[in-house]
CSV table of C-alpha atoms and ligand atoms in Angstrom, one decimal:
chain,number,residue,atom,x,y,z
A,1,UNK,CA,0.0,0.0,0.0
A,2,UNK,CA,1.3,3.5,-0.8
A,3,UNK,CA,0.2,6.9,0.2
A,4,UNK,CA,0.7,10.4,-1.2
A,5,UNK,CA,-0.3,13.9,-0.5
A,6,UNK,CA,-3.9,13.2,-1.5
A,7,UNK,CA,-4.2,10.0,0.6
A,8,UNK,CA,-2.1,11.1,3.6
A,9,UNK,CA,-5.0,11.2,5.9
A,10,UNK,CA,-5.6,7.3,5.2
A,11,UNK,CA,-2.3,6.3,6.8
A,12,UNK,CA,-3.2,4.2,9.9
A,13,UNK,CA,-0.2,5.2,12.0
A,14,UNK,CA,-1.1,9.0,12.0
A,15,UNK,CA,-3.3,8.3,14.9
A,16,UNK,CA,0.0,7.6,16.9
A,17,UNK,CA,1.0,11.1,16.5
A,18,UNK,CA,0.2,13.9,18.8
A,19,UNK,CA,-2.2,16.6,17.4
A,20,UNK,CA,0.3,19.2,16.9
A,21,UNK,CA,2.7,16.9,14.9
A,22,UNK,CA,-0.3,15.6,12.9
A,23,UNK,CA,-1.7,19.1,11.8
A,24,UNK,CA,1.8,20.3,11.2
A,25,UNK,CA,2.3,17.5,8.9
A,26,UNK,CA,-0.9,17.9,7.1
A,27,UNK,CA,-0.1,21.7,6.5
A,28,UNK,CA,3.4,21.1,5.3
A,29,UNK,CA,2.4,18.3,2.9
A,30,UNK,CA,0.5,21.1,1.0
A,31,UNK,CA,3.8,22.4,0.0
A,32,UNK,CA,6.3,19.4,0.0
A,33,UNK,CA,5.7,16.2,-1.8
A,34,UNK,CA,4.8,13.2,0.4
A,35,UNK,CA,4.9,9.5,-0.5
A,36,UNK,CA,5.3,6.5,1.8
A,37,UNK,CA,4.5,2.8,1.4
A,38,UNK,CA,3.5,0.2,4.2
A,39,UNK,CA,7.1,-1.4,4.2
A,40,UNK,CA,8.5,2.0,5.5
A,41,UNK,CA,5.6,2.6,7.8
A,42,UNK,CA,5.8,-0.9,9.4
A,43,UNK,CA,9.4,-1.8,9.2
A,44,UNK,CA,11.6,1.3,9.4
A,45,UNK,CA,9.7,3.8,11.6
A,46,UNK,CA,9.6,3.5,15.3
A,47,UNK,CA,6.3,5.0,16.1
A,48,UNK,CA,7.0,5.1,19.8
A,49,UNK,CA,9.9,7.6,19.1
A,50,UNK,CA,8.0,9.7,16.4
A,51,UNK,CA,8.2,12.6,15.4
A,52,UNK,CA,11.9,12.5,16.7
A,53,UNK,CA,12.6,9.0,15.3
A,54,UNK,CA,15.2,9.7,12.6
A,55,UNK,CA,13.4,7.6,9.9
A,56,UNK,CA,10.1,9.4,10.8
A,57,UNK,CA,12.1,12.7,10.0
A,58,UNK,CA,13.4,11.1,7.0
A,59,UNK,CA,10.1,10.6,5.3
A,60,UNK,CA,7.5,13.0,6.8
A,61,UNK,CA,7.3,16.8,6.2
A,62,UNK,CA,7.1,18.9,9.4
A,63,UNK,CA,5.6,22.2,10.1
A,64,UNK,CA,9.0,23.7,10.8
A,65,UNK,CA,10.1,23.0,7.4
A,66,UNK,CA,8.0,25.9,6.2
A,67,UNK,CA,10.1,29.2,5.9
A,68,UNK,CA,8.6,32.1,7.6
A,69,UNK,CA,7.6,33.5,4.3
A,70,UNK,CA,6.0,30.1,3.3
A,71,UNK,CA,4.2,29.9,6.5
A,72,UNK,CA,2.6,33.4,6.2
A,73,UNK,CA,1.6,32.7,2.6
A,74,UNK,CA,0.1,29.5,3.7
A,75,UNK,CA,-1.9,31.1,6.6
A,76,UNK,CA,-3.2,33.7,4.1
A,77,UNK,CA,-4.3,31.1,1.7
A,78,UNK,CA,-6.0,29.2,4.4
A,79,UNK,CA,-7.9,32.3,5.7
A,80,UNK,CA,-8.7,33.6,2.3
A,81,UNK,CA,-11.4,32.3,0.3
A,82,UNK,CA,-9.7,31.3,-3.1
A,83,UNK,CA,-11.2,29.6,-6.0
A,84,UNK,CA,-9.5,26.1,-6.3
A,85,UNK,CA,-7.3,26.8,-9.3
A,86,UNK,CA,-6.1,30.2,-7.8
A,87,UNK,CA,-5.2,28.3,-4.4
A,88,UNK,CA,-3.3,25.8,-6.7
A,89,UNK,CA,-1.4,28.6,-8.4
A,90,UNK,CA,-0.6,30.4,-5.0
A,91,UNK,CA,0.8,27.0,-3.7
A,92,UNK,CA,3.2,26.9,-6.7
A,93,UNK,CA,4.3,30.5,-5.8
A,94,UNK,CA,4.9,29.6,-2.3
A,95,UNK,CA,7.2,26.6,-3.3
A,96,UNK,CA,9.0,28.9,-5.6
A,97,UNK,CA,10.2,30.9,-2.8
A,98,UNK,CA,12.3,27.9,-1.8
A,99,UNK,CA,14.9,27.8,-4.4
A,100,UNK,CA,13.5,24.8,-6.4
A,101,UNK,CA,16.4,24.4,-8.7
A,102,UNK,CA,19.6,24.7,-6.8
A,103,UNK,CA,23.1,24.7,-8.3
A,104,UNK,CA,22.0,25.9,-11.8
A,105,UNK,CA,21.6,22.4,-13.1
A,106,UNK,CA,20.0,23.6,-16.3
A,107,UNK,CA,23.3,24.8,-17.5
A,108,UNK,CA,24.6,21.1,-18.0
A,109,UNK,CA,22.1,20.1,-20.5
A,110,UNK,CA,24.0,19.0,-23.7
A,111,UNK,CA,23.3,19.8,-27.3
A,112,UNK,CA,22.8,17.1,-30.2
A,113,UNK,CA,22.3,18.3,-33.8
A,114,UNK,CA,21.8,21.8,-32.6
A,115,UNK,CA,19.0,20.8,-30.2
A,116,UNK,CA,19.1,20.5,-26.3
A,117,UNK,CA,18.7,16.8,-25.2
A,118,UNK,CA,16.0,16.9,-22.5
A,119,UNK,CA,16.5,14.6,-19.4
A,120,UNK,CA,20.3,14.5,-19.6
A,121,UNK,CA,23.0,16.5,-17.6
A,122,UNK,CA,26.6,16.3,-18.7
A,123,UNK,CA,28.8,18.3,-16.2
A,124,UNK,CA,31.8,16.2,-15.8
A,125,UNK,CA,33.7,14.9,-18.8
A,126,UNK,CA,33.5,11.1,-17.9
A,127,UNK,CA,30.0,11.0,-16.5
A,128,UNK,CA,26.5,11.6,-18.1
A,129,UNK,CA,23.4,11.8,-15.9
A,130,UNK,CA,20.2,10.4,-17.4
A,131,UNK,CA,16.6,11.0,-16.1
A,132,UNK,CA,14.4,8.5,-17.7
A,133,UNK,CA,10.8,9.7,-17.7
A,134,UNK,CA,9.3,6.5,-15.9
A,135,UNK,CA,11.9,6.8,-13.2
A,136,UNK,CA,10.9,10.2,-11.9
A,137,UNK,CA,9.2,9.1,-8.9
A,138,UNK,CA,10.5,6.9,-5.8
A,139,UNK,CA,9.0,4.1,-3.7
A,140,UNK,CA,8.8,6.7,-0.9
A,141,UNK,CA,10.0,10.4,-0.7
A,142,UNK,CA,12.5,11.9,1.6
A,143,UNK,CA,11.4,15.1,3.2
A,144,UNK,CA,14.7,16.8,2.5
A,145,UNK,CA,15.1,15.7,-1.1
A,146,UNK,CA,16.8,18.4,-3.3
A,147,UNK,CA,15.0,16.8,-6.3
A,148,UNK,CA,11.6,17.7,-4.8
A,149,UNK,CA,10.4,19.8,-7.6
A,150,UNK,CA,10.5,16.6,-9.7
A,151,UNK,CA,7.5,15.4,-7.7
A,152,UNK,CA,5.4,18.4,-7.2
A,153,UNK,CA,4.4,21.4,-9.2
A,154,UNK,CA,6.8,24.4,-9.0
A,155,UNK,CA,7.6,26.7,-12.0
A,156,UNK,CA,11.0,25.1,-12.2
A,157,UNK,CA,11.4,22.8,-15.3
A,158,UNK,CA,11.3,19.0,-14.6
A,159,UNK,CA,14.2,16.7,-15.8
A,160,UNK,CA,12.9,13.8,-17.8
A,161,UNK,CA,13.5,12.0,-21.1
A,162,UNK,CA,11.2,9.7,-23.0
A,163,UNK,CA,13.9,9.4,-25.8
A,164,UNK,CA,16.5,6.7,-25.1
A,165,UNK,CA,17.7,7.0,-29.0
A,166,UNK,CA,19.1,10.5,-28.3
A,167,UNK,CA,20.8,9.7,-25.2
A,168,UNK,CA,22.5,6.5,-27.1
A,169,UNK,CA,23.3,8.8,-30.2
A,170,UNK,CA,24.9,11.3,-27.7
A,171,UNK,CA,26.9,8.7,-26.0
A,172,UNK,CA,28.1,7.1,-29.3
A,173,UNK,CA,29.4,10.5,-30.4
A,174,UNK,CA,31.4,11.1,-27.1
A,175,UNK,CA,34.0,8.4,-26.7
A,176,UNK,CA,35.4,10.0,-23.4
A,177,UNK,CA,32.2,9.2,-21.6
A,178,UNK,CA,32.7,6.1,-19.5
A,179,UNK,CA,29.9,6.4,-16.9
A,180,UNK,CA,26.2,6.7,-17.6
A,181,UNK,CA,24.5,7.4,-14.4
A,182,UNK,CA,20.8,6.6,-14.2
A,183,UNK,CA,18.9,9.0,-11.8
A,184,UNK,CA,15.6,10.3,-10.8
A,185,UNK,CA,13.6,10.0,-8.7
A,186,UNK,CA,14.5,6.4,-8.5
A,187,UNK,CA,15.2,4.5,-11.8
A,188,UNK,CA,14.5,1.3,-10.0
A,189,UNK,CA,10.7,2.2,-10.0
A,190,UNK,CA,10.8,1.3,-13.7
A,191,UNK,CA,9.8,-2.1,-14.9
A,192,UNK,CA,12.6,-4.6,-16.1
A,193,UNK,CA,11.3,-4.5,-19.8
A,194,UNK,CA,11.9,-0.7,-19.9
A,195,UNK,CA,15.2,-0.8,-18.3
A,196,UNK,CA,16.3,-3.6,-20.7
A,197,UNK,CA,15.1,-1.3,-23.6
A,198,UNK,CA,17.4,1.4,-22.2
A,199,UNK,CA,20.4,-0.6,-21.1
A,200,UNK,CA,20.7,-3.6,-23.4
A,201,UNK,CA,21.8,-1.4,-26.5
A,202,UNK,CA,24.8,-0.5,-24.3
A,203,UNK,CA,26.4,-3.9,-25.1
A,204,UNK,CA,26.7,-3.0,-28.7
A,205,UNK,CA,30.3,-2.6,-29.6
A,206,UNK,CA,29.7,1.2,-30.5
A,207,UNK,CA,29.2,1.9,-27.0
A,208,UNK,CA,32.0,-0.3,-25.5
A,209,UNK,CA,33.5,3.1,-23.9
A,210,UNK,CA,30.5,3.3,-21.7
A,211,UNK,CA,32.0,0.7,-19.3
A,212,UNK,CA,30.2,1.7,-16.1
A,213,UNK,CA,26.3,1.8,-15.6
A,214,UNK,CA,25.7,3.8,-12.3
A,215,UNK,CA,22.2,3.4,-10.9
A,216,UNK,CA,21.3,6.0,-8.1
A,217,UNK,CA,18.5,4.4,-6.0
A,218,UNK,CA,16.9,4.3,-2.6
A,219,UNK,CA,14.8,1.1,-3.6
A,220,UNK,CA,17.2,-1.1,-1.5
A,221,UNK,CA,16.0,0.4,1.8
A,222,UNK,CA,12.5,1.8,0.6
A,223,UNK,CA,11.2,-1.4,-1.2
A,224,UNK,CA,13.9,-4.2,-0.9
A,225,UNK,CA,11.1,-6.5,-2.6
A,226,UNK,CA,12.0,-4.9,-5.9
A,227,UNK,CA,14.9,-7.3,-5.9
A,228,UNK,CA,13.2,-10.2,-4.3
A,229,UNK,CA,9.4,-10.8,-5.0
A,230,UNK,CA,8.3,-8.1,-7.5
A,231,UNK,CA,6.9,-10.0,-10.5
A,232,UNK,CA,9.9,-8.9,-12.7
A,233,UNK,CA,12.6,-9.2,-9.9
A,234,UNK,CA,14.1,-12.1,-11.7
A,235,UNK,CA,14.1,-10.3,-15.0
A,236,UNK,CA,15.8,-7.3,-13.5
A,237,UNK,CA,18.6,-9.3,-12.0
A,238,UNK,CA,18.9,-11.2,-15.3
A,239,UNK,CA,19.4,-7.9,-17.0
A,240,UNK,CA,22.2,-6.8,-14.5
A,241,UNK,CA,23.8,-10.2,-14.9
A,242,UNK,CA,23.7,-10.0,-18.7
A,243,UNK,CA,25.4,-6.6,-18.5
A,244,UNK,CA,28.0,-7.7,-16.0
A,245,UNK,CA,28.7,-10.6,-18.2
A,246,UNK,CA,29.0,-8.5,-21.2
A,247,UNK,CA,31.7,-6.5,-19.5
A,248,UNK,CA,29.8,-3.6,-17.9
A,249,UNK,CA,30.5,-2.5,-14.4
A,250,UNK,CA,27.1,-2.1,-12.7
A,251,UNK,CA,27.5,0.2,-9.9
A,252,UNK,CA,24.4,0.4,-7.6
A,253,UNK,CA,24.7,3.7,-5.8
A,254,UNK,CA,22.4,3.1,-2.9
A,255,UNK,CA,21.1,6.0,-0.9
A,256,UNK,CA,21.2,5.1,2.7
A,257,UNK,CA,20.9,7.7,5.5
A,258,UNK,CA,20.8,5.6,8.6
A,259,UNK,CA,22.0,2.2,9.6
A,260,UNK,CA,18.6,1.3,10.8
A,261,UNK,CA,17.6,1.2,7.1
A,262,UNK,CA,19.7,-1.8,6.5
A,263,UNK,CA,18.8,-4.0,9.4
A,264,UNK,CA,15.5,-5.7,8.1
A,265,UNK,CA,16.2,-9.1,6.8
A,266,UNK,CA,14.8,-8.4,3.3
A,267,UNK,CA,17.3,-5.6,2.6
A,268,UNK,CA,20.1,-8.1,3.4
A,269,UNK,CA,18.7,-10.7,1.0
A,270,UNK,CA,18.3,-8.0,-1.6
A,271,UNK,CA,21.9,-6.9,-1.2
A,272,UNK,CA,23.0,-10.6,-1.5
A,273,UNK,CA,21.0,-11.1,-4.7
A,274,UNK,CA,22.4,-7.9,-6.3
A,275,UNK,CA,25.8,-9.1,-5.4
A,276,UNK,CA,25.2,-12.5,-7.0
A,277,UNK,CA,24.3,-10.9,-10.2
A,278,UNK,CA,27.6,-9.3,-10.3
A,279,UNK,CA,26.5,-5.8,-9.0
A,280,UNK,CA,28.8,-3.8,-7.0
A,281,UNK,CA,27.0,-1.7,-4.4
A,282,UNK,CA,28.4,1.8,-3.1
A,283,UNK,CA,26.6,3.9,-0.9
A,284,UNK,CA,26.0,7.7,-0.6
A,285,UNK,CA,23.8,10.0,1.4
A,286,UNK,CA,23.4,13.6,2.7
A,287,UNK,CA,24.2,14.6,6.2
A,288,UNK,CA,20.8,15.7,7.6
A,289,UNK,CA,20.0,17.6,10.9
A,290,UNK,CA,17.5,15.3,13.0
A,291,UNK,CA,18.2,12.3,10.8
A,292,UNK,CA,21.9,11.5,10.9
A,293,UNK,CA,23.7,14.4,12.4
A,294,UNK,CA,26.1,12.6,14.7
A,295,UNK,CA,29.3,10.7,14.2
A,296,UNK,CA,28.1,7.5,15.9
A,297,UNK,CA,25.3,7.1,13.3
A,298,UNK,CA,27.7,7.2,10.4
A,299,UNK,CA,30.3,5.0,12.1
A,300,UNK,CA,27.5,2.5,12.5
A,301,UNK,CA,26.2,3.0,9.1
A,302,UNK,CA,29.6,2.7,7.2
A,303,UNK,CA,31.0,-0.2,9.4
A,304,UNK,CA,27.7,-2.3,8.8
A,305,UNK,CA,27.8,-1.5,5.1
A,306,UNK,CA,31.3,-2.9,4.9
A,307,UNK,CA,30.2,-6.1,6.7
A,308,UNK,CA,27.3,-6.4,4.1
A,309,UNK,CA,29.7,-5.9,1.1
A,310,UNK,CA,28.7,-2.2,0.4
A,311,UNK,CA,31.4,0.3,-0.2
A,312,UNK,CA,30.9,3.7,1.4
A,313,UNK,CA,31.3,6.4,-1.3
A,314,UNK,CA,30.1,10.0,-0.5
A,315,UNK,CA,28.8,11.9,2.5
A,316,UNK,CA,27.0,14.9,1.0
A,317,UNK,CA,26.2,18.4,2.5
A,318,UNK,CA,22.4,19.0,2.3
A,319,UNK,CA,21.8,21.4,-0.6
A,320,UNK,CA,20.5,24.8,-0.4
A,321,UNK,CA,16.8,24.1,-1.5
A,322,UNK,CA,13.6,23.3,0.1
A,323,UNK,CA,13.8,23.2,3.8
A,324,UNK,CA,17.4,23.9,4.2
A,325,UNK,CA,17.0,26.0,7.2
A,326,UNK,CA,15.3,22.8,9.0
A,327,UNK,CA,17.7,20.0,7.7
A,328,UNK,CA,21.0,21.9,7.2
A,329,UNK,CA,24.1,21.4,9.1
A,330,UNK,CA,26.9,23.9,9.1
A,331,UNK,CA,30.0,23.0,7.2
A,332,UNK,CA,32.0,23.3,10.4
A,333,UNK,CA,29.9,20.7,12.2
A,334,UNK,CA,29.7,18.5,9.2
A,335,UNK,CA,33.5,18.3,9.1
A,336,UNK,CA,33.3,17.4,12.9
A,337,UNK,CA,30.8,14.8,12.3
A,338,UNK,CA,32.7,13.3,9.3
A,339,UNK,CA,35.9,13.3,11.2
A,340,UNK,CA,34.4,11.7,14.2
A,341,UNK,CA,33.0,8.9,12.2
A,342,UNK,CA,35.7,8.3,9.8
A,343,UNK,CA,38.4,8.1,12.3
A,344,UNK,CA,36.6,5.4,14.2
A,345,UNK,CA,36.1,2.8,11.4
A,346,UNK,CA,38.7,0.5,9.6
A,347,UNK,CA,40.2,1.6,6.3
A,348,UNK,CA,37.9,-0.3,4.2
A,349,UNK,CA,35.0,2.1,5.5
A,350,UNK,CA,37.2,5.1,4.8
A,351,UNK,CA,36.4,5.1,1.2
A,352,UNK,CA,33.6,7.4,2.1
A,353,UNK,CA,34.5,11.0,1.0
A,354,UNK,CA,33.0,13.9,2.5
A,355,UNK,CA,31.6,16.2,3.6
A,356,UNK,CA,30.9,17.1,-0.1
A,357,UNK,CA,29.1,20.0,-1.5
A,358,UNK,CA,27.8,19.4,-5.0
A,359,UNK,CA,28.0,22.9,-6.3
A,360,UNK,CA,27.7,24.4,-9.8
A,361,UNK,CA,31.4,24.5,-10.1
A,362,UNK,CA,31.9,21.0,-9.0
A,363,UNK,CA,32.2,18.7,-6.0
A,364,UNK,CA,33.8,20.6,-3.1
A,365,UNK,CA,35.3,18.6,-0.2
A,366,UNK,CA,35.8,20.4,3.3
A,367,UNK,CA,39.1,19.0,4.5
A,368,UNK,CA,38.8,20.9,7.8
A,369,UNK,CA,39.9,23.8,9.9
A,370,UNK,CA,43.5,25.0,10.1
A,371,UNK,CA,45.4,28.0,11.4
A,372,UNK,CA,47.5,30.1,9.0
A,373,UNK,CA,49.6,33.1,10.3
A,374,UNK,CA,47.5,33.0,13.5
A,375,UNK,CA,44.3,33.2,11.6
A,376,UNK,CA,41.6,30.4,11.3
A,377,UNK,CA,41.0,29.0,7.8
A,378,UNK,CA,38.9,26.3,6.4
A,379,UNK,CA,40.8,24.0,3.9
A,380,UNK,CA,38.8,22.8,0.9
A,381,UNK,CA,39.4,20.8,-2.4
A,382,UNK,CA,37.6,20.0,-5.5
A,383,UNK,CA,36.8,16.2,-6.0
A,384,UNK,CA,35.2,16.9,-9.3
A,385,UNK,CA,35.2,20.1,-11.5
A,386,UNK,CA,34.1,21.2,-14.9
A,387,UNK,CA,37.7,22.0,-15.2
A,388,UNK,CA,39.7,18.8,-14.5
A,389,UNK,CA,42.8,21.0,-14.0
A,390,UNK,CA,41.5,22.2,-10.6
A,391,UNK,CA,40.9,18.7,-9.2
A,392,UNK,CA,42.6,18.0,-5.9
A,393,UNK,CA,44.4,21.4,-5.4
A,394,UNK,CA,43.8,22.2,-1.8
A,395,UNK,CA,42.5,25.9,-1.2
A,396,UNK,CA,41.6,28.1,1.7
A,397,UNK,CA,38.6,30.0,2.7
A,398,UNK,CA,38.2,32.2,5.7
A,399,UNK,CA,36.9,30.1,8.6
A,400,UNK,CA,33.2,30.4,9.3
A,401,UNK,CA,31.2,29.0,12.2
A,402,UNK,CA,27.9,29.4,10.6
A,403,UNK,CA,28.3,28.8,6.8
A,404,UNK,CA,26.2,26.0,5.4
A,405,UNK,CA,27.1,26.2,1.8
A,406,UNK,CA,30.1,27.5,-0.5
A,407,UNK,CA,28.3,30.7,-1.3
A,408,UNK,CA,28.8,31.8,2.2
A,409,UNK,CA,32.6,31.5,2.2
A,410,UNK,CA,35.3,34.0,1.0
A,411,UNK,CA,38.7,33.3,0.0
A,412,UNK,CA,41.1,33.2,3.0
A,413,UNK,CA,43.5,35.8,1.2
A,414,UNK,CA,41.3,38.7,0.0
A,415,UNK,CA,43.5,39.0,-3.1
A,416,UNK,CA,42.8,35.4,-4.1
A,417,UNK,CA,39.9,33.7,-6.0
A,418,UNK,CA,38.4,30.2,-5.5
A,419,UNK,CA,39.8,27.7,-8.0
A,420,UNK,CA,36.5,28.1,-10.1
A,421,UNK,CA,37.6,31.7,-10.6
A,422,UNK,CA,35.2,33.6,-8.3
A,423,UNK,CA,35.6,35.7,-5.2
A,424,UNK,CA,32.5,34.1,-3.7
A,425,UNK,CA,31.8,30.5,-3.9
A,426,UNK,CA,29.5,29.7,-6.6
A,427,UNK,CA,26.1,28.4,-5.5
B,501,PLP,C1,28.6,13.6,-8.4
B,501,PLP,C2,28.1,13.8,-9.8
B,501,PLP,C3,28.6,13.0,-10.8
B,501,PLP,C4,29.5,12.0,-10.5
B,501,PLP,O1,30.8,12.4,-9.9
B,501,PLP,P1,31.8,11.3,-9.5
B,501,PLP,O2,32.9,12.0,-8.7
B,501,PLP,O3,32.3,10.6,-10.7
B,501,PLP,O4,31.1,10.2,-8.5
B,501,PLP,C5,28.3,13.3,-12.1
B,501,PLP,N1,27.5,14.4,-12.5
B,501,PLP,C6,26.9,15.1,-11.5
B,501,PLP,C7,26.1,16.3,-11.9
B,501,PLP,C8,27.3,15.1,-10.2
B,501,PLP,O5,26.8,15.8,-9.2
B,502,SF4,S1,14.8,8.5,-2.9
B,502,SF4,FE1,16.3,10.1,-3.6
B,502,SF4,S2,15.1,11.1,-5.2
B,502,SF4,FE2,13.7,10.0,-4.2
B,502,SF4,S3,13.0,11.3,-2.6
B,502,SF4,FE3,14.6,10.5,-1.6
B,502,SF4,S4,16.5,11.6,-2.0
B,502,SF4,FE4,14.8,12.3,-3.4
């Protein structure tokens, strides 16, 4: 059973919440997308601890996620008697006040035969992101998701493609692309037949240079039965095996925020099946206040993942969109949490790189605070960049206790610019 914004009042567990939490949830879900299934409700959330349970916070929007501006606008909407379509338009305006498309992703859309290819982003030389149309939803939604405008109406454009042929033509014409990254939403909501239509053509010799297929997904922990008992689970695993046998590296990029998500038995069975099919599983997740903002949660998450055969990959800084003021963690604190966690796990779990901001210029890692000539600085580096020459050159910003994103930092030396060429951090 699955519930969305329209069916939220049917969720049986809502009765377990106190009145304030419940009414705040109903209000916030006018602005933010909501989707949750019975598996998450019954197996992952600890209702005795809700609303402070981390998995409750992961899934359910909360009154305090509304900015003051959005809150006032919503109150005015509730008290004014607007016609239904005017009210819907007003809700879109309210969402638009919350930076629905961060990090200027629209500038990464490539051109083929003089036309922009919709549903593709090509930012770093080796890797292309693809947003297949049928993959633009998830088994459940995360309250903090930076892709939230994919799921609810704002005036920002949606990323989606119905046209695999244009993707394949683009890949064929660009021999330096080694990685195709399917993203969404969650591409694992697509059926095996559609996925095969998209991925089998990559076995053609003309696409041999696309050696890695990455799949960004949260299905492993939101719906592990995708790989166990769904009607096309076997067909999906056969597809992975066919691609792996054909020489492709299938990298399943599992989004996992909390170690509790990987405790249920079906998740572990799904991990085992994916690995048997020749899939490697890496994990990545943002650092979210109220969900996983302490070192111990990450220590346990990473060490458990290594036990289960999952390689920790990225710890992200929450992007500056939607309810950042509610979920965001300062860069200084993010570094403390990362350091606390990474220093307490074995080397095999230290493959997790972080904390990383995915900015319009590239992926910026926070190396940590240091003192230069008696002044406090923050050391950073680029793990990915539009300009590969700047990768892994360390650079310094003035230390800031409050900054939550690169655009709030300034170069340490006022005559300097950041490696991406600006005085201020690019958003
Ligand atoms: C993170 C990311 C990638 C992949 O980067 P890797 O460092 O290779 O993991 C590709 N495209 C975009 C837009 C990204 O944000
Ligand atoms: S699963 Fe991923 S894309 Fe879907 S809501 Fe969560 S963070 Fe967003």
